[in-house]
Coordinates of N, CA, C and O in Angstrom, one line a residue:
X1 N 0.8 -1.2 0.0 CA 0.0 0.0 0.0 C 0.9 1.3 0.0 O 2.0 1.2 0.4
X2 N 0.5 2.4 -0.5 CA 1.1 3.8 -0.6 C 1.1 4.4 0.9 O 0.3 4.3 1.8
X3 N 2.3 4.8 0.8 CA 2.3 5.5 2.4 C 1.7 7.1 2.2 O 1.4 8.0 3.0
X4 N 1.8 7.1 1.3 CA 0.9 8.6 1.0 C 0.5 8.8 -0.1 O 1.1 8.4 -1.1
X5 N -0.9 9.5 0.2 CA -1.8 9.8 -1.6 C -1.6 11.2 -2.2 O -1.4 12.1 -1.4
X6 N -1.6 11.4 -3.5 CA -1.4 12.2 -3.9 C -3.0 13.5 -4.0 O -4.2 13.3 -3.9
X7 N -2.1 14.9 -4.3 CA -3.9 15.4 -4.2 C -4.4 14.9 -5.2 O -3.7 14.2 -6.0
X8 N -5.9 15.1 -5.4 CA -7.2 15.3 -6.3 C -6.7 15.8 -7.8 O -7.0 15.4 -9.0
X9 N -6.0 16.7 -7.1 CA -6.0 17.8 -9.1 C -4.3 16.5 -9.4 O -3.6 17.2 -10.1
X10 N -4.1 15.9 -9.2 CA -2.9 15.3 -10.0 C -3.6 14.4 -11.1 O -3.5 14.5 -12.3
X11 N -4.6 13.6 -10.4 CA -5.7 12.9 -11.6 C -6.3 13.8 -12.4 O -7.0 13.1 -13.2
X12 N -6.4 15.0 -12.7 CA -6.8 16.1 -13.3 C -5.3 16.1 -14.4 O -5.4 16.0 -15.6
X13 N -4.4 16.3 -13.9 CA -3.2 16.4 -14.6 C -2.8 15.5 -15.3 O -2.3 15.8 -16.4
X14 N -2.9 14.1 -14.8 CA -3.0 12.4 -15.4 C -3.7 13.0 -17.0 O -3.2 13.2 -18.1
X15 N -5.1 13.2 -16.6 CA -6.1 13.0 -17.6 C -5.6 14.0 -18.7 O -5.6 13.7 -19.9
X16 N -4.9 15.3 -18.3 CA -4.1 16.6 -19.5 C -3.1 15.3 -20.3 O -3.1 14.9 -21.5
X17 N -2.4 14.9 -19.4 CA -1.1 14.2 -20.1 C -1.3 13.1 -21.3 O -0.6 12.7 -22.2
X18 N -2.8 12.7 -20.9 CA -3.2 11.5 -21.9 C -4.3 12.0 -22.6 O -4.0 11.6 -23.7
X19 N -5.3 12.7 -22.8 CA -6.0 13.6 -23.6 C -4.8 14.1 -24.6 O -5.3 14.4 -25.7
X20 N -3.5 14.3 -24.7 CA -2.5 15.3 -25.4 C -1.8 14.8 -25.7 O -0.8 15.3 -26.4
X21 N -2.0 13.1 -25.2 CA -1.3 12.4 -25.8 C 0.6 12.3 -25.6 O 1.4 11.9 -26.4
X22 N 1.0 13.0 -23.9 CA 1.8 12.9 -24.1 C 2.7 12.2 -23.5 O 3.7 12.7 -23.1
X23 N 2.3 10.9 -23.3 CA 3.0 9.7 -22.7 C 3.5 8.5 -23.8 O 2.7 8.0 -24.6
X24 N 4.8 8.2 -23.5 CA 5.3 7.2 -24.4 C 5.4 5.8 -23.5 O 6.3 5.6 -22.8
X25 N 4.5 5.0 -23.7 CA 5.3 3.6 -23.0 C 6.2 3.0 -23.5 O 6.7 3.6 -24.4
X26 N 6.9 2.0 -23.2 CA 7.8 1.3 -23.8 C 7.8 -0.1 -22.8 O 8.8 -0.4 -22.2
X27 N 6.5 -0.9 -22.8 CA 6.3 -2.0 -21.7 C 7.3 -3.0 -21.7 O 7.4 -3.7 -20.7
X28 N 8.2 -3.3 -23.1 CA 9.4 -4.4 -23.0 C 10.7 -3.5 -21.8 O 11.3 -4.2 -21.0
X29 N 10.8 -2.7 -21.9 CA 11.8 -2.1 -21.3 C 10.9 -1.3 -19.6 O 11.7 -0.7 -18.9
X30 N 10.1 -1.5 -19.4 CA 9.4 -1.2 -18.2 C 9.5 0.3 -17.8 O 9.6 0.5 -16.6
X31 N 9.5 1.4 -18.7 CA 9.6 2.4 -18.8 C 8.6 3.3 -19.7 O 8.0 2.7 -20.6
X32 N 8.2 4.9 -19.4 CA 7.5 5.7 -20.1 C 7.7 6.8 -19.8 O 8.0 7.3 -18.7
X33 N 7.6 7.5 -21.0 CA 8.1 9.0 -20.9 C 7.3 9.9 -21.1 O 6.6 9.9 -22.1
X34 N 7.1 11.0 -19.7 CA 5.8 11.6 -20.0 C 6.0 13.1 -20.3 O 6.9 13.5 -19.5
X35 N 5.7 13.8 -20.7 CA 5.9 15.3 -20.9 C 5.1 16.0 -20.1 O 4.0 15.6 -19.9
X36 N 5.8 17.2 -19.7 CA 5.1 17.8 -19.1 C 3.8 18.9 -20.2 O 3.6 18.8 -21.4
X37 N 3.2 19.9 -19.3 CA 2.4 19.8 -20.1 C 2.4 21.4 -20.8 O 1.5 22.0 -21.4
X38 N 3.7 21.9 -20.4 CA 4.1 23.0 -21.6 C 5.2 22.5 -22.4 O 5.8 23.2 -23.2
X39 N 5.4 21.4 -22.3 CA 6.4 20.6 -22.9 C 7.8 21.2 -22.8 O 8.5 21.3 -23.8
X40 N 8.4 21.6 -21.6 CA 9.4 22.4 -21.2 C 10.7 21.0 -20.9 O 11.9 20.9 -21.2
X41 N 9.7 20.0 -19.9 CA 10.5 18.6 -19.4 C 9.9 17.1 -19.9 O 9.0 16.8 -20.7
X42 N 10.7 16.3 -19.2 CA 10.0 15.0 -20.0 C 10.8 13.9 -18.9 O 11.9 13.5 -18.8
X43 N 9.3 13.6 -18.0 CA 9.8 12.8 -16.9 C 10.0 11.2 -17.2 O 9.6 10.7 -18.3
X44 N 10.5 10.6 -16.4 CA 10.7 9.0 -16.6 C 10.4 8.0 -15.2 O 11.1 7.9 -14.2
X45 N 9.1 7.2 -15.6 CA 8.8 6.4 -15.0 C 8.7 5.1 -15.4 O 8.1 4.6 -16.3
X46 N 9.4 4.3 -14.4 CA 9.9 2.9 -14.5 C 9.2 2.2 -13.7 O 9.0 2.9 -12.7
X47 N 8.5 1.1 -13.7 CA 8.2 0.0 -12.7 C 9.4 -1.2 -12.7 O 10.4 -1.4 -13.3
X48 N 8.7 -1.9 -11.6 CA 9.6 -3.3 -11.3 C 8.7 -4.8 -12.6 O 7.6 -4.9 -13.1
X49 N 9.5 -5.5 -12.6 CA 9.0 -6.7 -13.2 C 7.3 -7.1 -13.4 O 6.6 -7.4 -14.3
X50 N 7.1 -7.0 -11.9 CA 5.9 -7.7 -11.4 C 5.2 -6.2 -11.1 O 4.3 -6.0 -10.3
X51 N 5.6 -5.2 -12.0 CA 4.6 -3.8 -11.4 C 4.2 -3.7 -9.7 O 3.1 -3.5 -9.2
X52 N 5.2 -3.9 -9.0 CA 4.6 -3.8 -7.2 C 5.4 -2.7 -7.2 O 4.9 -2.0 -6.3
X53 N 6.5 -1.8 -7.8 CA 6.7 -1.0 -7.4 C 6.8 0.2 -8.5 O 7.5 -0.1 -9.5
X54 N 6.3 1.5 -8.5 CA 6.9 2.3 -9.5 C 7.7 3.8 -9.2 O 7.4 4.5 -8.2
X55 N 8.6 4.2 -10.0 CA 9.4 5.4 -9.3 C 9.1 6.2 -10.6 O 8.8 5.7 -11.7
X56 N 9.4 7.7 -10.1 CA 9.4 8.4 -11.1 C 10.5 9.3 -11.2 O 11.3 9.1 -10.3
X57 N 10.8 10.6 -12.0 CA 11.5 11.7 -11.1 C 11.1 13.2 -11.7 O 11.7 14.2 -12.0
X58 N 9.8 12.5 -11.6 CA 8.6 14.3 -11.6 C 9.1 15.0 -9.8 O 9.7 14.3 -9.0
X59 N 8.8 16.1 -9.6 CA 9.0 16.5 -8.5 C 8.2 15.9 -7.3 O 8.5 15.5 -6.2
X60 N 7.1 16.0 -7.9 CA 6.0 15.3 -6.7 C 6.8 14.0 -5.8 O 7.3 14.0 -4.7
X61 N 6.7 13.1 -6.8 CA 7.2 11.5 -6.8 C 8.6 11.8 -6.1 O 8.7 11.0 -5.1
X62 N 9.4 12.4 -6.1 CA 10.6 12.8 -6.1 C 11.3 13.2 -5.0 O 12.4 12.8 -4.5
X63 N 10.1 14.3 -4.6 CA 10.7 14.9 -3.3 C 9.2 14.8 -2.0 O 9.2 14.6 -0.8
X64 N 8.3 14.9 -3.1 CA 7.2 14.6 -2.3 C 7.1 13.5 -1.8 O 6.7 13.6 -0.6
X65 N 7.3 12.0 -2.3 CA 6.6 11.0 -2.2 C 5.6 10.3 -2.4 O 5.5 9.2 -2.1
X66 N 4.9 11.1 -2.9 CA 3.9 10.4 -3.8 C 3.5 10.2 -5.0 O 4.1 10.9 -5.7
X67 N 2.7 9.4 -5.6 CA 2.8 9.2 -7.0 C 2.3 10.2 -7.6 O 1.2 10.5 -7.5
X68 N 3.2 11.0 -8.3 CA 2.9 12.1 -9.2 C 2.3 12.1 -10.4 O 2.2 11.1 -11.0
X69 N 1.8 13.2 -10.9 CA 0.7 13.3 -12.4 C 1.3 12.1 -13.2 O 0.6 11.1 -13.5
X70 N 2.9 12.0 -13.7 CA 3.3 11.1 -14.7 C 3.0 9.4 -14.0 O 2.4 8.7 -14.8
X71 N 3.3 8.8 -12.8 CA 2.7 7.5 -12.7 C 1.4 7.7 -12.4 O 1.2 6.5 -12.6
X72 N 0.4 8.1 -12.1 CA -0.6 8.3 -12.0 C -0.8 8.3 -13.9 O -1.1 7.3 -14.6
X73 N -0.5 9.5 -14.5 CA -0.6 8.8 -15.8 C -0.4 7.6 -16.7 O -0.9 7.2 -17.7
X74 N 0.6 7.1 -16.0 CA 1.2 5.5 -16.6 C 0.1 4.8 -16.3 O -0.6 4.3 -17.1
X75 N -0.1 4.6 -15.1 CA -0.8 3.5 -14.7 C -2.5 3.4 -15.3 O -3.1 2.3 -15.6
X76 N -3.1 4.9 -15.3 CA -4.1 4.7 -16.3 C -4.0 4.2 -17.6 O -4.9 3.5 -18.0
X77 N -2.6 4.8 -18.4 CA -2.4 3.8 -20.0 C -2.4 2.4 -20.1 O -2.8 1.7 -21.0
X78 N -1.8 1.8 -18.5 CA -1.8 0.7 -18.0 C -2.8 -0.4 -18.4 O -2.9 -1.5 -18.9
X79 N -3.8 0.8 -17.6 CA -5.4 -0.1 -17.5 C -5.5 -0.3 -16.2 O -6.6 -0.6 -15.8
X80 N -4.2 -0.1 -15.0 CA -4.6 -0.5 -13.7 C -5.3 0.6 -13.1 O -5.7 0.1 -12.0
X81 N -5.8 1.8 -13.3 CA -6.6 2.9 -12.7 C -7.8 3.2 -13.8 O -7.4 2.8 -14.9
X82 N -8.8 3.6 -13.8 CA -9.7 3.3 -14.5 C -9.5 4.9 -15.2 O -9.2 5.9 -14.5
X83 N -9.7 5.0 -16.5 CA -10.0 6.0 -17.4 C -10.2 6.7 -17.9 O -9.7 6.6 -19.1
X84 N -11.2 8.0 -17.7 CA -12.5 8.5 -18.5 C -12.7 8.7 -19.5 O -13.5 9.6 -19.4
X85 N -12.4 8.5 -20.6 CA -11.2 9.4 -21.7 C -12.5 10.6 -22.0 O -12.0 11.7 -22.4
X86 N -13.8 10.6 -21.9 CA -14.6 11.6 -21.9 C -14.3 13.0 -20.9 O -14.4 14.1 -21.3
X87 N -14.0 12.4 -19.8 CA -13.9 13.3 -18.7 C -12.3 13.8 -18.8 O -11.9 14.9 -18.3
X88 N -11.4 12.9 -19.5 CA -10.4 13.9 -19.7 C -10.2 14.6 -20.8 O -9.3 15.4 -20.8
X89 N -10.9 14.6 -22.1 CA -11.3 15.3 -22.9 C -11.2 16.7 -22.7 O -10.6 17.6 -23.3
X90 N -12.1 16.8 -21.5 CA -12.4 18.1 -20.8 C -11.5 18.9 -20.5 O -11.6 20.1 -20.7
X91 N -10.4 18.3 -19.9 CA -9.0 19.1 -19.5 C -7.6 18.7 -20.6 O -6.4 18.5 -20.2
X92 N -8.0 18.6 -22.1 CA -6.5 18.2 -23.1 C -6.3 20.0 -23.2 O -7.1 21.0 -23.0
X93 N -5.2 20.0 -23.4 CA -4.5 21.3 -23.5 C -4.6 22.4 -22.8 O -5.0 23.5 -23.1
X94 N -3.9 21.9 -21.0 CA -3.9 23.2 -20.2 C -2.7 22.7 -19.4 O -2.3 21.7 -18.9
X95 N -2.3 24.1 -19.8 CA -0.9 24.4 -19.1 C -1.3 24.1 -17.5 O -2.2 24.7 -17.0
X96 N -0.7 23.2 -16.8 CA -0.6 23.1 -15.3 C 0.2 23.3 -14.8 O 0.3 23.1 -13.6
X97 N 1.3 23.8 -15.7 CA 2.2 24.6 -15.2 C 2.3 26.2 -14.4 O 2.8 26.6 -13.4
X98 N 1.6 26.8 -15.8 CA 1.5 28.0 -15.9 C 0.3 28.6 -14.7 O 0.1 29.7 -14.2
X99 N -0.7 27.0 -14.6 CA -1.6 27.3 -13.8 C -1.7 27.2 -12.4 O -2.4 27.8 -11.6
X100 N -0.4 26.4 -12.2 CA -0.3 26.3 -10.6 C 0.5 27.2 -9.9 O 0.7 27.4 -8.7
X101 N 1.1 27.8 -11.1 CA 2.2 28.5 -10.5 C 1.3 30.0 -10.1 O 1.5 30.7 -9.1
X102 N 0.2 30.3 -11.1 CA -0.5 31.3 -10.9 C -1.5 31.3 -9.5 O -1.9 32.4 -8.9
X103 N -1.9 30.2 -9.1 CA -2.5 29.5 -7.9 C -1.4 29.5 -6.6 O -1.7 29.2 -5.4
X104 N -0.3 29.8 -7.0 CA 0.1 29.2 -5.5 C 0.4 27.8 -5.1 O 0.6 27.5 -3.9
X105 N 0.3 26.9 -6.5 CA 0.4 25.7 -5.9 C -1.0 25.3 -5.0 O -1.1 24.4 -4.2
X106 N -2.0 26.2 -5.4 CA -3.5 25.7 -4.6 C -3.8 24.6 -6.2 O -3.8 25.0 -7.4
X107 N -4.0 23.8 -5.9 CA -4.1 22.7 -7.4 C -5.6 22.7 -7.3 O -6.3 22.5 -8.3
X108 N -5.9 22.8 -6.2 CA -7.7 22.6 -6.2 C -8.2 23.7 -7.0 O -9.0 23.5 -7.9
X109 N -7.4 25.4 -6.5 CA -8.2 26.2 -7.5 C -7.9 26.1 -8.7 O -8.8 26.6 -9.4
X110 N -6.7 25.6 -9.3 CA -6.3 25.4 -10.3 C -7.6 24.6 -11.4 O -8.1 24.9 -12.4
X111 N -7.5 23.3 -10.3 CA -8.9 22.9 -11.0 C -9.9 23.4 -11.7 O -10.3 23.5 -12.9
X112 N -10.4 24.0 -10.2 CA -11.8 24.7 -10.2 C -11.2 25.7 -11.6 O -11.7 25.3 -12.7
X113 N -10.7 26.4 -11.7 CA -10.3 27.6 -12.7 C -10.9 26.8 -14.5 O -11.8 27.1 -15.3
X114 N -10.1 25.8 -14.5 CA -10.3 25.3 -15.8 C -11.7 24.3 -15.9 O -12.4 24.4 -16.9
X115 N -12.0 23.5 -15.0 CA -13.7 23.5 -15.0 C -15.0 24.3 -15.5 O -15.8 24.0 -16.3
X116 N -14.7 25.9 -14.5 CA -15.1 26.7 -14.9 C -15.4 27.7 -16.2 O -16.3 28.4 -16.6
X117 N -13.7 27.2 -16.7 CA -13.8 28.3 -17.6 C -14.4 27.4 -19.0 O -15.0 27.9 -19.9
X118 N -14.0 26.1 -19.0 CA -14.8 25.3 -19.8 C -15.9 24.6 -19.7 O -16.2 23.8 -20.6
X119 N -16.6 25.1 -18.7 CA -17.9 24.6 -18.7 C -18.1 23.2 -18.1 O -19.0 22.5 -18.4
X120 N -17.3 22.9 -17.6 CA -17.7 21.5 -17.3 C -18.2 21.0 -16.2 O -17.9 21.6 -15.2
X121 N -18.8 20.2 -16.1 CA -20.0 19.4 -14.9 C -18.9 19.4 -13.9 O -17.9 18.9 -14.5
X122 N -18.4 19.8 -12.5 CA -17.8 20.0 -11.4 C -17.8 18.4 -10.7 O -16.9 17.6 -10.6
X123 N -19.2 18.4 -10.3 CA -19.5 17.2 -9.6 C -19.2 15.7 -10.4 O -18.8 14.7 -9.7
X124 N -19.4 15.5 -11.8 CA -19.0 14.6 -12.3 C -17.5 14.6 -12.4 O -16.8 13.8 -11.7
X125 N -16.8 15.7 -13.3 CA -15.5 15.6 -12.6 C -15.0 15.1 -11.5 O -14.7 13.9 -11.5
X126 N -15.0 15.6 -10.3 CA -14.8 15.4 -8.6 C -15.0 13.9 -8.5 O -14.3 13.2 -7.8
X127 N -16.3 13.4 -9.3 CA -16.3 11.8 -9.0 C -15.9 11.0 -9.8 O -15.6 9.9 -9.4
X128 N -15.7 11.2 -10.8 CA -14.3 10.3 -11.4 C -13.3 10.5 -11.6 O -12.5 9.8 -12.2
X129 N -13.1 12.0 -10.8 CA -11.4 12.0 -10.0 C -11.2 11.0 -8.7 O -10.3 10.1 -8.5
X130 N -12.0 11.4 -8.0 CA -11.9 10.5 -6.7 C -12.0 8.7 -6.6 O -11.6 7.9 -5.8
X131 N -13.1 8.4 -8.2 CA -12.9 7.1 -8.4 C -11.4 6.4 -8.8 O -11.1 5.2 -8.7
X132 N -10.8 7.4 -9.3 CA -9.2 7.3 -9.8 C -8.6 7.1 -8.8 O -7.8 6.2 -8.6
X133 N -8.8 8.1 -7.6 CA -8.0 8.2 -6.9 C -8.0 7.0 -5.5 O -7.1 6.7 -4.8
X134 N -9.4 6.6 -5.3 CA -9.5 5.6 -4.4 C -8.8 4.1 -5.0 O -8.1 3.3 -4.3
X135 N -9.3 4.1 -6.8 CA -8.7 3.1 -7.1 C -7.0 2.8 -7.0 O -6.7 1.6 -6.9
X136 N -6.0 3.9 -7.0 CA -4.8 4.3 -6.6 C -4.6 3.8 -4.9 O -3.8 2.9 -4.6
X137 N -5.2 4.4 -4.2 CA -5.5 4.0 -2.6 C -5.4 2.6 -2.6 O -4.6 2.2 -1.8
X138 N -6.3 1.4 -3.5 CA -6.6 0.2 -3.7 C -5.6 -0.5 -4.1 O -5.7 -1.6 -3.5
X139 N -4.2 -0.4 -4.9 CA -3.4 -0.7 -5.8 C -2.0 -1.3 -4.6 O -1.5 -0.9 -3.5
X140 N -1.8 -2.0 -5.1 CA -0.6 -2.8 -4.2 C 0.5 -2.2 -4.3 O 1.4 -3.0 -4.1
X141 N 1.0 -1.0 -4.6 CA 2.4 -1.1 -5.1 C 3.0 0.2 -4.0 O 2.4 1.0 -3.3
X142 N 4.3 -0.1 -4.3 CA 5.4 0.9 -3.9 C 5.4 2.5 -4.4 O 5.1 2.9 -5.6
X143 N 5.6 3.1 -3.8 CA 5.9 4.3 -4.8 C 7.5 5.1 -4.2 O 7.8 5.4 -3.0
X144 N 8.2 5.2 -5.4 CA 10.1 5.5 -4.8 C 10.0 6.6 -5.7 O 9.0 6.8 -6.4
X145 N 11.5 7.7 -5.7 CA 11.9 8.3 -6.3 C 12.3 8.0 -7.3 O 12.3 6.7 -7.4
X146 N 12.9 8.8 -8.6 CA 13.3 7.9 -9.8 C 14.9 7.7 -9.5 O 15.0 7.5 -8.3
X147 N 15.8 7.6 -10.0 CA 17.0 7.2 -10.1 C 17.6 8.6 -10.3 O 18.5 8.8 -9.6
X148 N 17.4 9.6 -11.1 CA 17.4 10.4 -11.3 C 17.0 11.6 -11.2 O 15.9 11.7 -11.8
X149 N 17.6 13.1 -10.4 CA 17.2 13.8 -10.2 C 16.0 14.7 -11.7 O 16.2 14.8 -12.9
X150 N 15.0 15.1 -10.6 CA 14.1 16.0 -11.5 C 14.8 16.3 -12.3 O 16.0 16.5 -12.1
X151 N 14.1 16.5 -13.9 CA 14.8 17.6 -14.9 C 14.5 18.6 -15.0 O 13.4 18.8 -15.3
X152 N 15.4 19.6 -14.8 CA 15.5 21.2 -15.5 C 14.6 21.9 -16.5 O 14.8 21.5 -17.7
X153 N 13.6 23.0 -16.3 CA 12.9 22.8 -17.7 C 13.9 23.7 -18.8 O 14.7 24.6 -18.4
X154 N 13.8 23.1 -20.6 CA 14.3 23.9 -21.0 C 14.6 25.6 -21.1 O 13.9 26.6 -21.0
X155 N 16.1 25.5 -21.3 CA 15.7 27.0 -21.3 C 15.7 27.3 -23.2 O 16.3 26.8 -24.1
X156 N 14.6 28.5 -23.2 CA 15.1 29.0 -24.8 C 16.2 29.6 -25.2 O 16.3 29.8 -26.4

């Protein structure tokens, strides 16, 4: 079991990364590369053999300890977390970069912001975020840092 869960708005972030299509698997090699979502960095998340453990080296995962937006996105490509692809529809192309940083790192209003400004049903959102996220809660595995320190975003 996870010794700690990640917030609400990261499954919000999952759903940007895969709505945008910006995750690469590579399941023979037990690895995937996910981009961030101004496409500045490009994190790497590895599991073990038997998937009981996954590391990443997004910041979350990294320094936080918990599974961050990119394994949280792996594991929905997976199939081990369930997927809305409707409900992330809703959130393909938003900077959560630009958005958190304008929040304060409040990710909830971050949410709420892009909900809002697209019109989208709140309460259905909220519940098949939270069904993602209990199912994560549910999930057997480890969660470590990657091997490698966070990457730097490009500079221009």
């Amino acid at each position: 079991m996870m010794e700690k869960l990640p917030p609400l708005a990261k499954v919000f972030e999952a759903w940007s990364a895969l709505a945008d299509g910006r995750v690469a698997l590579d399941a023979e090699e037990r690895r995937a590369s996910v981009a961030s979502s101004n496409g500045a960095k490009a994190y790497t998340v590895a599991w073990s053999e038997d998937g009981a453990v996954y590391s990443s080296n997004d910041s979350a995962t990294y320094w936080q300890g918990y599974a961050g937006y990119p394994v949280i996105t792996v594991l929905m490509a997976q199939g081990r977390l369930p997927f809305d692809r409707a409900m992330a529809d809703g959130f393909a192309h938003v900077n959560w970069t630009e958005l958190n940083e304008r929040h304060r790192r409040d990710y909830a209003a971050a949410v709420r912001e892009v909900v809002d400004e697209r019109g989208l049903d709140a309460a259905q959102a909220d519940a098949a975020a939270h069904e993602a996220l209990d199912a994560l809660a549910a999930l057997d595995i480890g969660i470590k840092r990657g091997s490698v320190r966070p990457p730097r975003a490009k500079k221009d």
